[in-house]
Amino acid sequence: DVVMTQSPLSLPVTLGQPASISCRSSQSLVYSDGNTYLNWFQQRPGQSPRRLIYKVSNRDSGVPDRFSGSGSGTDFTLEISRVEAEDVGVYYCMQGTHWPLTFGGGTKVEIK
Amino acid sequence: EVQLVESGGGLVKPGGSLRLSCAASGFTFSSYSMNWVRQAPGKGLEWVSSISSSSSHIYYADSVKGRFTVSRDNAKNSLYLQMNSLRAEDTAVYYCVRGGRDSSFFDYWGQGTLVTVSS
């Protein structure tokens, strides 16, 4: 199985400051069709997960442009350019290239 | 508006069975792969099962293989998860999630239904 390793586990951030979450996979996530199926999700307290980014760097409709995704192969990053109070929650990466599909363990973003 | 509404959760004894349903609306259900993802209390997300649009391809996590069966009824716009031989470790919120390997991959999630396995 592909292991998805996120860091850090917890990320205290000052409002207005940037934040960065790393996600590393144990195998390359490049699929046979040339795409890399790496998604990022946000889960606010008490809510269902919400997709933010798909295929590494494509932002979903309605997602603020302060969120961006980057990376390739086995190394990926979610960045928040200026953290706002509504960004508090747990962030997960997920790979959709290999069966079984696997999620990272999550990164909890909180305000200092 | 895309909506996914799960139902069928509840309290069940170890070894028991439960059938979850997911009612889909707001999109052409028969054109999309669908998935089940679960989240144990206070824990992270775990993929459970996926089914292609025509049910021709079905996948399971090892943790549920042989006990859970995913199915769909495209005429009723519904996704199902039959859960047998339930264990305490199956206790979780179960989410219905849309999408296969395209831009829809895991793009919409339901609100979830809680399954509690306890004696």
CSV table of C-alpha atoms in Angstrom, one decimal:
chain,number,residue,atom,x,y,z
A,1,ASP,CA,0.0,0.0,0.0
A,2,VAL,CA,1.1,3.6,-0.7
A,3,VAL,CA,1.8,5.3,2.6
A,4,MET,CA,1.0,9.0,2.7
A,5,THR,CA,3.1,10.9,5.4
A,6,GLN,CA,2.0,14.4,6.3
A,7,SER,CA,3.9,16.9,8.4
A,8,PRO,CA,3.6,18.6,10.7
A,9,LEU,CA,0.9,16.9,12.7
A,10,SER,CA,-0.1,20.2,14.3
A,11,LEU,CA,0.5,23.7,12.9
A,12,PRO,CA,-0.2,26.7,15.1
A,13,VAL,CA,-0.3,29.8,12.9
A,14,THR,CA,-0.6,33.5,13.5
A,15,LEU,CA,-3.5,35.1,11.6
A,16,GLY,CA,-2.3,36.6,8.4
A,17,GLN,CA,0.8,34.5,8.3
A,18,PRO,CA,1.6,31.8,5.8
A,19,ALA,CA,1.3,28.1,6.4
A,20,SER,CA,2.7,25.1,4.6
A,21,ILE,CA,1.8,21.4,4.9
A,22,SER,CA,3.9,18.6,3.5
A,23,CYS,CA,2.7,15.3,2.1
A,24,ARG,CA,5.1,12.6,1.0
A,25,SER,CA,4.1,9.3,-0.7
A,26,SER,CA,6.0,6.0,-0.5
A,27,GLN,CA,5.7,5.6,-4.3
A,28,SER,CA,5.4,7.9,-7.3
A,29,LEU,CA,1.8,9.1,-7.8
A,30,VAL,CA,2.2,9.5,-11.5
A,31,TYR,CA,-0.6,7.3,-13.1
A,32,SER,CA,-0.3,5.6,-16.5
A,33,ASP,CA,-2.4,8.3,-18.1
A,34,GLY,CA,0.3,10.9,-17.1
A,35,ASN,CA,-1.8,12.5,-14.4
A,36,THR,CA,-0.9,12.7,-10.7
A,37,TYR,CA,-3.9,11.9,-8.5
A,38,LEU,CA,-3.1,13.8,-5.4
A,39,ASN,CA,-6.0,15.7,-3.6
A,40,TRP,CA,-6.1,18.0,-0.6
A,41,PHE,CA,-9.1,18.2,1.7
A,42,GLN,CA,-10.1,20.5,4.5
A,43,GLN,CA,-12.2,19.3,7.4
A,44,ARG,CA,-13.5,22.0,9.6
A,45,PRO,CA,-14.7,21.0,13.1
A,46,GLY,CA,-18.0,19.1,13.0
A,47,GLN,CA,-18.1,19.2,9.2
A,48,SER,CA,-17.6,16.7,6.3
A,49,PRO,CA,-14.3,17.0,4.4
A,50,ARG,CA,-14.2,19.4,1.5
A,51,ARG,CA,-12.0,19.1,-1.5
A,52,LEU,CA,-9.6,22.0,-1.9
A,53,ILE,CA,-7.1,20.9,-4.6
A,54,TYR,CA,-7.2,18.0,-7.1
A,55,LYS,CA,-4.4,16.6,-9.3
A,56,VAL,CA,-1.7,18.4,-7.3
A,57,SER,CA,-2.4,22.0,-8.1
A,58,ASN,CA,-6.0,22.5,-9.4
A,59,ARG,CA,-8.0,24.6,-7.0
A,60,ASP,CA,-11.7,23.8,-6.7
A,61,SER,CA,-14.4,26.3,-7.4
A,62,GLY,CA,-15.1,28.5,-4.5
A,63,VAL,CA,-11.8,27.8,-2.8
A,64,PRO,CA,-10.0,31.1,-1.9
A,65,ASP,CA,-6.9,31.7,-4.0
A,66,ARG,CA,-4.8,31.9,-0.8
A,67,PHE,CA,-4.8,28.1,-1.1
A,68,SER,CA,-2.3,26.5,-3.5
A,69,GLY,CA,-1.0,23.1,-4.2
A,70,SER,CA,2.3,22.0,-5.7
A,71,GLY,CA,4.7,19.1,-6.1
A,72,SER,CA,5.4,16.1,-8.2
A,73,GLY,CA,6.3,12.4,-8.0
A,74,THR,CA,6.3,11.7,-4.3
A,75,ASP,CA,6.6,15.1,-2.7
A,76,PHE,CA,3.7,17.5,-2.4
A,77,THR,CA,2.8,20.7,-0.5
A,78,LEU,CA,-0.3,22.7,0.4
A,79,GLU,CA,0.3,26.3,1.1
A,80,ILE,CA,-2.0,28.9,2.6
A,81,SER,CA,-0.6,32.3,1.8
A,82,ARG,CA,-2.3,34.2,4.7
A,83,VAL,CA,-4.1,32.2,7.3
A,84,GLU,CA,-7.6,33.3,8.2
A,85,ALA,CA,-9.7,32.2,11.2
A,86,GLU,CA,-12.0,30.1,8.9
A,87,ASP,CA,-9.0,28.0,7.9
A,88,VAL,CA,-8.9,26.3,11.3
A,89,GLY,CA,-9.4,22.5,10.9
A,90,VAL,CA,-7.6,19.3,9.8
A,91,TYR,CA,-6.1,19.0,6.3
A,92,TYR,CA,-5.6,15.7,4.6
A,93,CYS,CA,-3.8,14.6,1.4
A,94,MET,CA,-5.0,11.6,-0.5
A,95,GLN,CA,-3.6,9.6,-3.4
A,96,GLY,CA,-5.9,8.2,-6.0
A,97,THR,CA,-3.2,6.6,-8.3
A,98,HIS,CA,-2.8,3.2,-6.6
A,99,TRP,CA,-5.3,0.8,-5.1
A,100,PRO,CA,-6.0,0.9,-2.2
A,101,LEU,CA,-6.6,4.6,-2.1
A,102,THR,CA,-4.9,6.1,0.9
A,103,PHE,CA,-5.0,9.3,3.0
A,104,GLY,CA,-2.4,11.0,5.0
A,105,GLY,CA,-2.8,11.1,8.7
A,106,GLY,CA,-3.9,14.8,8.8
A,107,THR,CA,-2.5,18.1,9.9
A,108,LYS,CA,-4.4,20.2,12.4
A,109,VAL,CA,-4.2,23.9,11.7
A,110,GLU,CA,-4.9,26.1,14.6
A,111,ILE,CA,-4.6,29.8,15.4
A,112,LYS,CA,-1.9,30.8,17.9
B,1,GLU,CA,-26.8,21.5,-6.6
B,2,VAL,CA,-25.0,18.2,-6.0
B,3,GLN,CA,-26.4,16.4,-2.9
B,4,LEU,CA,-25.4,13.1,-1.3
B,5,VAL,CA,-27.5,12.0,1.6
B,6,GLU,CA,-26.5,8.9,3.6
B,7,SER,CA,-28.8,6.9,5.8
B,8,GLY,CA,-29.0,3.6,7.6
B,9,GLY,CA,-26.5,4.1,10.3
B,10,GLY,CA,-27.2,3.1,13.9
B,11,LEU,CA,-26.2,0.9,16.8
B,12,VAL,CA,-25.5,-2.7,16.0
B,13,LYS,CA,-24.0,-5.6,18.0
B,14,PRO,CA,-20.7,-7.2,17.1
B,15,GLY,CA,-21.3,-9.8,14.4
B,16,GLY,CA,-24.4,-8.0,13.2
B,17,SER,CA,-25.3,-6.4,9.8
B,18,LEU,CA,-26.3,-3.0,8.5
B,19,ARG,CA,-27.0,-1.6,5.1
B,20,LEU,CA,-26.1,2.0,4.4
B,21,SER,CA,-27.7,4.0,1.6
B,22,CYS,CA,-26.7,7.1,-0.2
B,23,ALA,CA,-29.3,9.1,-2.2
B,24,ALA,CA,-27.7,11.2,-4.9
B,25,SER,CA,-29.2,14.2,-6.7
B,26,GLY,CA,-28.2,17.2,-8.7
B,27,PHE,CA,-26.0,15.3,-11.2
B,28,THR,CA,-26.1,12.4,-13.6
B,29,PHE,CA,-25.5,9.7,-11.1
B,30,SER,CA,-25.0,6.9,-13.7
B,31,SER,CA,-22.0,8.8,-15.2
B,32,TYR,CA,-19.9,8.8,-12.0
B,33,SER,CA,-17.9,6.4,-10.0
B,34,MET,CA,-18.8,6.5,-6.3
B,35,ASN,CA,-17.0,5.8,-3.0
B,36,TRP,CA,-17.4,5.1,0.7
B,37,VAL,CA,-15.0,6.6,3.1
B,38,ARG,CA,-15.1,6.3,6.9
B,39,GLN,CA,-13.8,8.1,9.9
B,40,ALA,CA,-13.6,6.5,13.3
B,41,PRO,CA,-14.3,8.9,16.3
B,42,GLY,CA,-11.4,11.4,16.6
B,43,LYS,CA,-9.4,9.7,13.9
B,44,GLY,CA,-8.5,10.3,10.3
B,45,LEU,CA,-10.1,9.3,7.0
B,46,GLU,CA,-10.0,5.8,5.7
B,47,TRP,CA,-11.1,4.7,2.2
B,48,VAL,CA,-13.5,1.8,2.3
B,49,SER,CA,-14.7,1.0,-1.2
B,50,SER,CA,-15.2,2.3,-4.7
B,51,ILE,CA,-17.6,1.3,-7.5
B,52,SER,CA,-17.4,2.4,-11.2
B,53,SER,CA,-20.4,4.0,-12.9
B,54,SER,CA,-21.6,0.7,-14.5
B,55,SER,CA,-20.6,-1.5,-11.5
B,56,SER,CA,-18.0,-3.2,-13.7
B,57,HIS,CA,-15.1,-2.3,-11.4
B,58,ILE,CA,-15.3,-2.7,-7.6
B,59,TYR,CA,-12.6,-2.3,-5.0
B,60,TYR,CA,-12.4,-2.7,-1.2
B,61,ALA,CA,-10.0,-1.9,1.5
B,62,ASP,CA,-8.4,-5.1,3.0
B,63,SER,CA,-10.0,-4.2,6.4
B,64,VAL,CA,-13.5,-4.8,5.0
B,65,LYS,CA,-12.9,-7.3,2.1
B,66,GLY,CA,-15.2,-10.3,2.4
B,67,ARG,CA,-17.5,-8.6,4.9
B,68,PHE,CA,-18.7,-5.5,3.1
B,69,THR,CA,-20.4,-5.3,-0.3
B,70,VAL,CA,-20.8,-2.1,-2.3
B,71,SER,CA,-23.6,-1.8,-5.0
B,72,ARG,CA,-25.5,0.9,-6.8
B,73,ASP,CA,-28.9,1.3,-8.5
B,74,ASN,CA,-28.5,3.9,-11.3
B,75,ALA,CA,-32.2,3.9,-11.9
B,76,LYS,CA,-32.8,5.0,-8.3
B,77,ASN,CA,-29.7,7.3,-8.1
B,78,SER,CA,-28.6,5.3,-5.1
B,79,LEU,CA,-25.4,3.8,-3.7
B,80,TYR,CA,-25.3,1.1,-1.0
B,81,LEU,CA,-23.0,-0.5,1.4
B,82,GLN,CA,-24.0,-3.8,2.9
B,83,MET,CA,-21.9,-4.4,6.0
B,84,ASN,CA,-21.9,-7.9,7.6
B,85,SER,CA,-19.9,-9.5,10.4
B,86,LEU,CA,-19.5,-6.0,12.0
B,87,ARG,CA,-16.7,-5.4,14.5
B,88,ALA,CA,-16.0,-2.8,17.1
B,89,GLU,CA,-13.3,-1.3,14.8
B,90,ASP,CA,-15.9,-0.6,12.1
B,91,THR,CA,-17.4,2.1,14.4
B,92,ALA,CA,-17.2,5.3,12.3
B,93,VAL,CA,-19.0,7.9,10.4
B,94,TYR,CA,-19.4,6.6,6.9
B,95,TYR,CA,-19.3,9.1,4.0
B,96,CYS,CA,-20.6,8.7,0.5
B,97,VAL,CA,-18.2,10.5,-1.9
B,98,ARG,CA,-18.5,11.2,-5.6
B,99,GLY,CA,-15.9,10.6,-8.3
B,100,GLY,CA,-13.4,8.6,-10.2
B,101,ARG,CA,-10.1,9.4,-11.8
B,102,ASP,CA,-11.0,12.7,-13.4
B,103,SER,CA,-11.8,16.2,-12.2
B,104,SER,CA,-14.6,14.9,-10.1
B,105,PHE,CA,-12.4,12.7,-8.0
B,106,PHE,CA,-13.7,12.9,-4.5
B,107,ASP,CA,-15.2,16.3,-5.2
B,108,TYR,CA,-18.5,16.0,-3.2
B,109,TRP,CA,-19.1,14.4,0.2
B,110,GLY,CA,-22.3,13.6,2.0
B,111,GLN,CA,-22.9,14.6,5.6
B,112,GLY,CA,-22.1,11.1,6.8
B,113,THR,CA,-24.0,8.5,8.8
B,114,LEU,CA,-22.7,7.1,12.1
B,115,VAL,CA,-22.3,3.4,12.6
B,116,THR,CA,-21.7,2.2,16.2
B,117,VAL,CA,-20.8,-1.4,16.8
B,118,SER,CA,-21.1,-2.3,20.5
B,119,SER,CA,-22.7,-4.8,22.7
